[in-house]
Short mmCIF file of C-alpha atoms and ligand atoms in Angstrom, two decimals:
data_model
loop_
_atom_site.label_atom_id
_atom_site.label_comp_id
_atom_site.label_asym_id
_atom_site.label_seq_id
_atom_site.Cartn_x
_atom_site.Cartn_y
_atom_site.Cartn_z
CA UNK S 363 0.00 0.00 0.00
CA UNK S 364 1.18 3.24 -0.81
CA UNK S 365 1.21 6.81 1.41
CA UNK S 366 2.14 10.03 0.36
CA UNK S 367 4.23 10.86 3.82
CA UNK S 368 4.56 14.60 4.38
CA UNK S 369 6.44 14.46 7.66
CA UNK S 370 6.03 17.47 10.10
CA UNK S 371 8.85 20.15 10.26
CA UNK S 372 8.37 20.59 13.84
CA UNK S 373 7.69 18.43 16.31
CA UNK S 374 5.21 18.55 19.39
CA UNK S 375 7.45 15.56 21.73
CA UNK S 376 8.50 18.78 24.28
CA UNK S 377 5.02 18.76 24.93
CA UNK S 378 4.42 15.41 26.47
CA UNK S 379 4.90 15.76 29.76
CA UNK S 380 5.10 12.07 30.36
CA UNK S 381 4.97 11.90 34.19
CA UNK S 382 1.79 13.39 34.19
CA UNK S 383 -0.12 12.10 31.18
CA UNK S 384 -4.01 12.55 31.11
CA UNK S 385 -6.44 10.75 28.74
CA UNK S 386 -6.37 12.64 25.28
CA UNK S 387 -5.04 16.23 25.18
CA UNK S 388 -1.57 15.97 23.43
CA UNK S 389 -1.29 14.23 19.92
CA UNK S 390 1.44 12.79 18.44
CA UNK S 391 3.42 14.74 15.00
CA UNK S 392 1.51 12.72 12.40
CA UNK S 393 -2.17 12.12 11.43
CA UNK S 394 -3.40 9.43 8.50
CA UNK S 395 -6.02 10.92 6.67
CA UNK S 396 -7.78 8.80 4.10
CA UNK S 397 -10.65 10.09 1.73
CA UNK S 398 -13.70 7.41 -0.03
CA UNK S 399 -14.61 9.83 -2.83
CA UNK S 400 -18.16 8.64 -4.43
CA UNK S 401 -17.22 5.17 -5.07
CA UNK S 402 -13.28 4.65 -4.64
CA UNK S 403 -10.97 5.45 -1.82
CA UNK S 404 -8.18 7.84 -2.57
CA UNK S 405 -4.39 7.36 -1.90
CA UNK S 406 -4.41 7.73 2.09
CA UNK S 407 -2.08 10.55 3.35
CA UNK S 408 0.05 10.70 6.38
CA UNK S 409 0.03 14.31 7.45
CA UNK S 410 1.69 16.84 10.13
CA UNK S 411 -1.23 16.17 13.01
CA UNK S 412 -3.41 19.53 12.41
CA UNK S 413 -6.75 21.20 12.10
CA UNK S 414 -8.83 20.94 8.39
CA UNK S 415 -11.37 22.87 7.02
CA UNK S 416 -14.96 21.77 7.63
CA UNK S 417 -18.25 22.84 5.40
CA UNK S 418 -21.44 23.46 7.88
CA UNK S 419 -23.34 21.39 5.91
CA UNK S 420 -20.62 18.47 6.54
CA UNK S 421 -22.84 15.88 6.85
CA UNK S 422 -21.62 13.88 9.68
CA UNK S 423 -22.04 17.18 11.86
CA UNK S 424 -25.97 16.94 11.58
CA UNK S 425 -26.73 13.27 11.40
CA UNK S 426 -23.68 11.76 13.45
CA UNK S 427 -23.10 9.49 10.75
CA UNK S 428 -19.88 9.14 12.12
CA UNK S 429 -17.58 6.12 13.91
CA UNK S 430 -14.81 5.35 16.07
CA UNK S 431 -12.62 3.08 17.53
CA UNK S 432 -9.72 2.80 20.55
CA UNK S 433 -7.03 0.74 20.99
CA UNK S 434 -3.60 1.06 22.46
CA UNK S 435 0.21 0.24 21.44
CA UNK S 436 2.67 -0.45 23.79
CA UNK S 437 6.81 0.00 24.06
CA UNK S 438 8.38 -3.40 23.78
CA UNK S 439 11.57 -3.79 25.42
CA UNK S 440 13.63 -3.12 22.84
CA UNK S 441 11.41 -0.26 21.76
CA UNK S 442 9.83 -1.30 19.25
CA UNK S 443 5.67 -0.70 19.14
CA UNK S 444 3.21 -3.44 20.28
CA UNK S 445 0.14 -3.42 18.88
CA UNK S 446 -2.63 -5.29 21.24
CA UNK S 447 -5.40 -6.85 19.09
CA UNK S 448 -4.96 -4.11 16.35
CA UNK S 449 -7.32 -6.24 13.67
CA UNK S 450 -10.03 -7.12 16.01
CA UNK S 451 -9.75 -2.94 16.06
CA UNK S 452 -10.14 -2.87 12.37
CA UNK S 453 -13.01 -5.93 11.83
CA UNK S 454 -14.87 -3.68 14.21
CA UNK S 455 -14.56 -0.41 12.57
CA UNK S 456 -16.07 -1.83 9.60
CA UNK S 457 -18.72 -3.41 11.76
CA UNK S 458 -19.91 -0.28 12.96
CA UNK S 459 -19.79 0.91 9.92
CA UNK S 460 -21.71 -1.26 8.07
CA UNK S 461 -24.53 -0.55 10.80
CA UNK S 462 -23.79 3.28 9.91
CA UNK S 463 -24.36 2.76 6.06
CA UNK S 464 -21.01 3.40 5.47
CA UNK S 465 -18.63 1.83 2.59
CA UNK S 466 -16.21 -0.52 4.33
CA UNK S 467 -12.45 0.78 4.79
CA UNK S 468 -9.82 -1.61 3.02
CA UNK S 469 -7.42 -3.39 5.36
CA UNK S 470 -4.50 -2.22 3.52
CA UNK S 471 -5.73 1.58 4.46
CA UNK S 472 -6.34 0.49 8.02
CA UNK S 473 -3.53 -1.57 9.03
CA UNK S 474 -0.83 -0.43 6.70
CA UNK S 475 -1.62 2.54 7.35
CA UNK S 476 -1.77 1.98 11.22
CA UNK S 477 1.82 0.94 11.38
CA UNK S 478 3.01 3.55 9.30
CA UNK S 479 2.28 5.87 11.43
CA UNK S 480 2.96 4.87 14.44
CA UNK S 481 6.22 4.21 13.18
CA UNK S 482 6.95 7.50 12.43
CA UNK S 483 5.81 8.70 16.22
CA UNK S 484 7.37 5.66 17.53
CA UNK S 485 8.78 8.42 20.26
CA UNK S 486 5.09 9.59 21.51
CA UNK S 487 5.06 5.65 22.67
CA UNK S 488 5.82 5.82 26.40
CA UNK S 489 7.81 3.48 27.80
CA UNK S 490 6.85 3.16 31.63
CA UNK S 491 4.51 0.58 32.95
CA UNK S 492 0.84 1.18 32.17
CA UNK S 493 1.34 4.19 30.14
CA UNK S 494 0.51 3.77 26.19
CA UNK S 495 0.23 5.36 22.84
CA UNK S 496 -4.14 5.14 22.89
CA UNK S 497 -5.22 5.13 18.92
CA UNK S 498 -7.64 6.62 17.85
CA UNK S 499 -9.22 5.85 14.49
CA UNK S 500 -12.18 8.16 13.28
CA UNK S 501 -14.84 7.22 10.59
CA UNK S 502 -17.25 9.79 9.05
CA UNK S 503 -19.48 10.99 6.44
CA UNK S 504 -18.47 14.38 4.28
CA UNK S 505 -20.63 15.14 1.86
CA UNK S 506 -21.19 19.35 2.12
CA UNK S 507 -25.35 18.47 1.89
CA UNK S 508 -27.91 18.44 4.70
CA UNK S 509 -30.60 16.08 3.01
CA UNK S 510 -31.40 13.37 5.48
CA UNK S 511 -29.33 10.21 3.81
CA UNK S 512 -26.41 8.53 3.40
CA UNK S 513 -23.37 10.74 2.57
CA UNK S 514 -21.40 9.89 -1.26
CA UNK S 515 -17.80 10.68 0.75
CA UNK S 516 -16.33 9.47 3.63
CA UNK S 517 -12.85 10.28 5.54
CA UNK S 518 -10.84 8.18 7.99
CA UNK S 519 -8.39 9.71 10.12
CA UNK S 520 -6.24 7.63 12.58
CA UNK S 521 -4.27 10.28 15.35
CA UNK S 522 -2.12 8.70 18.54
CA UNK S 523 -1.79 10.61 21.63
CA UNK S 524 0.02 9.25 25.14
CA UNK S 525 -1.73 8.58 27.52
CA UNK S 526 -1.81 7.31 31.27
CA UNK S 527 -4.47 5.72 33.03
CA UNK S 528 -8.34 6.45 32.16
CA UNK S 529 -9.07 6.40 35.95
CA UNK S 530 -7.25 6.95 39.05
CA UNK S 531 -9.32 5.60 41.54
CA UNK S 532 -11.87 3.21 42.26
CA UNK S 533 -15.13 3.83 40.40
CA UNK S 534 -18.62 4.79 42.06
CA UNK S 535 -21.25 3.74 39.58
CA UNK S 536 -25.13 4.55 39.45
CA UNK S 537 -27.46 1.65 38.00
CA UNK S 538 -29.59 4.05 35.44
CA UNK S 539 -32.63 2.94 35.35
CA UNK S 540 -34.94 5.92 33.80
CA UNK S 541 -32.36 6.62 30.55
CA UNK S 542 -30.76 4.11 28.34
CA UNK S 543 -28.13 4.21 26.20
CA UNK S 544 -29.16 1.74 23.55
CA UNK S 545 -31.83 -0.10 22.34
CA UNK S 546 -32.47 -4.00 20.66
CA UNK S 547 -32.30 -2.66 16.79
CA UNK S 548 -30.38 0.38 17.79
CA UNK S 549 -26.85 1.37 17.48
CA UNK S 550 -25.62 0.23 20.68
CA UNK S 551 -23.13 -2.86 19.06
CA UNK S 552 -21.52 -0.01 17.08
CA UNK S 553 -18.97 2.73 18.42
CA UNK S 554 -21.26 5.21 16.89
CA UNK S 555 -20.52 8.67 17.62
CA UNK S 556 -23.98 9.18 18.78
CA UNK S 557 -24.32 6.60 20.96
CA UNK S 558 -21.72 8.71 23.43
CA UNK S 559 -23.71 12.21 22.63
CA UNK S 560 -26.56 10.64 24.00
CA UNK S 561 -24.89 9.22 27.62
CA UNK S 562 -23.40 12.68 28.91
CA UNK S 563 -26.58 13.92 30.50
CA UNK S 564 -27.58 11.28 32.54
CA UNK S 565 -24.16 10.35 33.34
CA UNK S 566 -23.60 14.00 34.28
CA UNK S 567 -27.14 13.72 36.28
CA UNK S 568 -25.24 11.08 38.17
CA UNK S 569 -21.81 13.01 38.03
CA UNK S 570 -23.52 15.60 40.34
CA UNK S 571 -24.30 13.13 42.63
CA UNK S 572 -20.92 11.93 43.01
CA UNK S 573 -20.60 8.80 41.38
CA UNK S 574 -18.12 8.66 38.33
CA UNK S 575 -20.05 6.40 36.03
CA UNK S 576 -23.82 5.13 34.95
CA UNK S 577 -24.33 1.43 34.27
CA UNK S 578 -26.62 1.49 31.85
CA UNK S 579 -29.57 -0.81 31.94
CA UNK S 580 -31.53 -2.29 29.43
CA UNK S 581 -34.06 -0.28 27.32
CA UNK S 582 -36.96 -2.48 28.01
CA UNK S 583 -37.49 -3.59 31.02
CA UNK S 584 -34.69 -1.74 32.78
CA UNK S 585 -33.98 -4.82 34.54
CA UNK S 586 -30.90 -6.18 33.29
CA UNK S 587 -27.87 -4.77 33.67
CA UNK S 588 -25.70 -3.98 30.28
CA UNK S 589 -22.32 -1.19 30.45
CA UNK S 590 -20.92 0.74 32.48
CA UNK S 591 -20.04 4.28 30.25
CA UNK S 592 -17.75 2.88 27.98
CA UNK S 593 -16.75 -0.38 29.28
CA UNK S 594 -18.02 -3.59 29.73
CA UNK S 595 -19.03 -4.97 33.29
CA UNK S 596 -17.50 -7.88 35.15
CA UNK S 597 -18.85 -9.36 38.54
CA UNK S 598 -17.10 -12.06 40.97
CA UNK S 599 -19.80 -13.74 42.69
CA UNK S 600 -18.46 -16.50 44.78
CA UNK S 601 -15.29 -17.63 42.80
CA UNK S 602 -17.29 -17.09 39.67
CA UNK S 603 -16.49 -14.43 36.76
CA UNK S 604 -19.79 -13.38 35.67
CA UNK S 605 -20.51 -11.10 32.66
CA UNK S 606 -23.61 -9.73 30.81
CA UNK S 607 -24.00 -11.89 27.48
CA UNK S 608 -23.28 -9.86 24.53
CA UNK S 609 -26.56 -8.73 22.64
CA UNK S 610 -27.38 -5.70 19.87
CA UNK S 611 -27.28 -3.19 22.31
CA UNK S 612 -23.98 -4.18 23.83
CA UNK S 613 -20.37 -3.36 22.14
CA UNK S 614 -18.38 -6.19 22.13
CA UNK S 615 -15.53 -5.06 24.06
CA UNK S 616 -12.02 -6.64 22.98
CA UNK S 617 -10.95 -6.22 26.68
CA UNK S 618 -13.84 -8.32 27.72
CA UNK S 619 -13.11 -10.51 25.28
CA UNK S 620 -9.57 -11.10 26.44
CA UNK S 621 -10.59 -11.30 30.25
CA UNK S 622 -12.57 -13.91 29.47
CA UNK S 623 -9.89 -15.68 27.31
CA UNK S 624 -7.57 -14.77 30.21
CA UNK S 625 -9.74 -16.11 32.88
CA UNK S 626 -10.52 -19.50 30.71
CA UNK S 627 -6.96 -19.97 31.06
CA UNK S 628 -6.21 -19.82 34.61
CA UNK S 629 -9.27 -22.14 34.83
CA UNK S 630 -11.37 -19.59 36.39
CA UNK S 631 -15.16 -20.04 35.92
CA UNK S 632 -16.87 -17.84 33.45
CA UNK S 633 -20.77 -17.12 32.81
CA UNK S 634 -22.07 -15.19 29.91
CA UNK S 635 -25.39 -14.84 30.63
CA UNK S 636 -28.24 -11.60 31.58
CA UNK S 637 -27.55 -10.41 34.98
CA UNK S 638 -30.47 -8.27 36.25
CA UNK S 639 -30.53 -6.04 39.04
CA UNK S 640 -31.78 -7.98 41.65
CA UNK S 641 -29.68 -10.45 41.37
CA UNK S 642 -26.89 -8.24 42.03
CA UNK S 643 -28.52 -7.27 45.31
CA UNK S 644 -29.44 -10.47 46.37
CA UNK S 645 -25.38 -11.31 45.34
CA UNK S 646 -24.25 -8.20 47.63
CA UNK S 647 -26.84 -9.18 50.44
CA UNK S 648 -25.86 -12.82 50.63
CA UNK S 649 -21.85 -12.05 50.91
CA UNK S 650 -21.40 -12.97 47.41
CA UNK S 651 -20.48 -10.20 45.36
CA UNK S 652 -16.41 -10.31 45.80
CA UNK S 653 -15.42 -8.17 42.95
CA UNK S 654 -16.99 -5.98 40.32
CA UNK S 655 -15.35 -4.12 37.66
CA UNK S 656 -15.12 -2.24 34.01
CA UNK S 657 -13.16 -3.12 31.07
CA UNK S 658 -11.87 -1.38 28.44
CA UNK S 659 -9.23 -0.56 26.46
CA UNK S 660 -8.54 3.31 27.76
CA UNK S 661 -9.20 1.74 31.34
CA UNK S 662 -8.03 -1.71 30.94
CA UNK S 663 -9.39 -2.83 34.46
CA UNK S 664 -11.19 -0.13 36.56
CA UNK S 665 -12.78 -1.13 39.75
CA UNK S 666 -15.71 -0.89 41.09
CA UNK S 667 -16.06 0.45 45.13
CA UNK S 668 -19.67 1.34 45.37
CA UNK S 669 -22.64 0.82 43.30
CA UNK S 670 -25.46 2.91 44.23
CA UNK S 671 -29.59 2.09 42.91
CA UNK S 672 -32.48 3.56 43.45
CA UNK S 673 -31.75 6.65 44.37
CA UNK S 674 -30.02 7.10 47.56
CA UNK S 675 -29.16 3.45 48.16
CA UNK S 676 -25.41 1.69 47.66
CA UNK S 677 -23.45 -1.32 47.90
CA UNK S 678 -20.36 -1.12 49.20
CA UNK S 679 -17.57 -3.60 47.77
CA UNK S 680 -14.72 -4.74 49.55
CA UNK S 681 -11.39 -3.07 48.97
CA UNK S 682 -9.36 -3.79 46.49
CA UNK S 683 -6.75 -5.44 48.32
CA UNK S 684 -8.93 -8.23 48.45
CA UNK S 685 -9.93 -8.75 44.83
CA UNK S 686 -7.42 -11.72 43.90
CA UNK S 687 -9.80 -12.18 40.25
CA UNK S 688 -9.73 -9.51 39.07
CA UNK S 689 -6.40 -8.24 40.08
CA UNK S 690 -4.51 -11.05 38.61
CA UNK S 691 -6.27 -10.68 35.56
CA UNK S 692 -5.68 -6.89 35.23
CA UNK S 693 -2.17 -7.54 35.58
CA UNK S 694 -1.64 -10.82 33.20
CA UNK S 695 -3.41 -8.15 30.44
CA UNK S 696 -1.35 -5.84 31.07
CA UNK S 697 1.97 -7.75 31.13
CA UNK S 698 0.81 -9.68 27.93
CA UNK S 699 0.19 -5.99 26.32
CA UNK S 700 3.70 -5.07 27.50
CA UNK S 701 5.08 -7.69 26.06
CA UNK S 702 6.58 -8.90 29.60
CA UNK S 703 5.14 -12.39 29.38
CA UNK S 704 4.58 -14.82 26.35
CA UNK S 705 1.90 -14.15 24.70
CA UNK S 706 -0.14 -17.37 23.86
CA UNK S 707 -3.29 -16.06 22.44
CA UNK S 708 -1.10 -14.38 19.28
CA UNK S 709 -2.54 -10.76 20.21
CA UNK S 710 0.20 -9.01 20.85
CA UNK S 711 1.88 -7.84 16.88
CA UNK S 712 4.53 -5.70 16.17
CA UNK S 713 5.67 -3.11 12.79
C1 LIG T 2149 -15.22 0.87 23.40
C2 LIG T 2149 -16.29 0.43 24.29
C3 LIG T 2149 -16.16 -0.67 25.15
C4 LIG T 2149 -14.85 -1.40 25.35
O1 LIG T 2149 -14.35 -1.97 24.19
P1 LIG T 2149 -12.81 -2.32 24.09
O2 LIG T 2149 -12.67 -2.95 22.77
O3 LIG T 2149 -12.49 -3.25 25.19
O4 LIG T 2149 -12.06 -1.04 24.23
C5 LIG T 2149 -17.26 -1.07 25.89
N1 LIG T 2149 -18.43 -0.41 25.81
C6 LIG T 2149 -18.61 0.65 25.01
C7 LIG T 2149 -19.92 1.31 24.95
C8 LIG T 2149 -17.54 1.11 24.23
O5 LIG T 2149 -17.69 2.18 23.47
#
């Protein structure tokens, strides 16, 4: 695959203060930026990372026909990148976008293009433990008109930017059960921009009251429990891992997906299956609910400490000291994504 390469004069590394890194606010020297015009994608650029010019009538402004995706690269130890999972990245991008009426984007573009460019910011990679170079591919529709359809042109962008961890602290989380995020037939299986538009009010409802998170229930019946902002949700009750089954309003979560792998492995039990509400309380109330946690690639692991419901209630989990599950398979992740220990499952790719 060929890229025209038009490498930046300048470069933004002085920025990047890496001791302090916070979750996407300073971007690596290089952008890929690849246009579908009509009916055939263009030769993809790599670019100086910068600002374009947008038309008001962009489409993807007015209809959020627009997609995105997340994934991370890590510093091997001779310092070359590590790419965790990068094609599961890419098979869902195209996922989404076939639920966006979008045309697909070519692997070549995608991956090819992927490595390029993180070759060329190879130094935006941070090399201490659980910091990364987080990806960020974005997907959307350009035609300059404002009828109500599917746009003719399309542009992908992929930017990098180092980051640290997503959260610092144990997560409080609110069971929503008035708002949803996604319905059966939605968009909720895609990383459609629109889907995330749509969760900052009642998460900020819920940000008010102090908690960090929602977890989203589902659209129904509001009985089930589904996501927690922009992870998937994990539960320990007894010695059992115990996730909701994945559905059409869930996102399939590659983190999940390699927790569960993970946890298969160490011969840990696993459940797929709907976990409502009450169960969780009857869980808490009988001494059963160990552990409880989010997954996701910008916060691998994040635990959960208190999960309040109706209203003014909580749960209170125990400390985190005393989480052996989930703990163990935070870490294993993370050491496979570093590289520090074999990698049997073949995720872990490099340039
Ligand atoms: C991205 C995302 C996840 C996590 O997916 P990963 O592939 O593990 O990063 C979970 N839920 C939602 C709603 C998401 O957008």
């Amino acid at each position: 695959m060929h890229f025209n390469i038009q490498k930046s004069v300048t470069t933004r590394i002085n920025e990047v203060d890496f001791k302090n890194l916070v979750f996407g606010k300073v971007f690596s020297d290089h952008m890929l930026v690849a246009d579908y015009i009509g009916t055939d994608w263009q030769t993809p650029q790599i670019l100086p990372y910068g600002k374009f010019l947008v038309a008001p009538s962009m489409s993807s402004l007015h209809h959020a026909q627009s997609i995105f995706e997340g994934m991370k690269v890590y510093k091997g130890r001779n310092g070359e990148p590590l790419f965790f999972r990068a094609h599961d990245n890419f098979n869902r991008l195209n996922v989404s976008g076939a639920r966006m009426c979008m045309p697909p984007v070519p692997e070549e573009i995608f991956m090819d293009g992927l490595k390029e460019l993180v070759k060329l910011d190879t130094n935006f990679i941070p090399d201490e433990d659980n910091l990364s170079l987080y990806v960020r591919p974005i997907y959307f529709a350009t035609d300059e008109a404002i009828g109500v359809k599917a746009s003719q042109n399309y542009r992908l962008i992929i930017f990098t930017t180092p980051t640290g961890a997503y959260y610092s602290e144990p997560l409080k989380v609110y069971i929503e059960t008035k708002y949803s995020r996604s319905a059966e037939g939605g968009t909720g299986y895609a990383k459609a921009a629109g889907n995330y538009g749509g969760s900052f009010y009642p998460t900020k409802i819920a940000m008010d009251r102090g908690y960090h998170q929602l977890i989203w229930t589902d659209a129904s019946e509001n009985k089930y429990v589904e996501e927690s902002g922009s992870m998937n949700l994990m539960f320990v009750f007894g010695n059992t891992l115990v996730t909701p089954a994945l559905g059409p309003s869930k996102l399939a979560g590659i983190t999940r997906d390699s927790i569960i792998k993970l946890a298969k492995k160490f011969n840990i039990a696993v459940e797929e299956r709907n976990i409502s509400v009450d169960e969780i309380l009857t869980q808490y109330n009988n001494g059963n609910l160990k552990e409880a946690f989010g997954c996701g690639t910008a916060a691998n692991i994040a635990h959960i400490q208190t999960i309040g419901y109706d209203d003014d209630k909580q749960m209170l989990l125990p400390p985190i000291s005393e989480r052996p599950i989930s703990t163990m398979l935070g870490k294993s992740l993370n050491d496979i994504k570093m590289g520090k220990i074999k990698d049997e499952f073949g995720w872990v790719t490099t340039v």
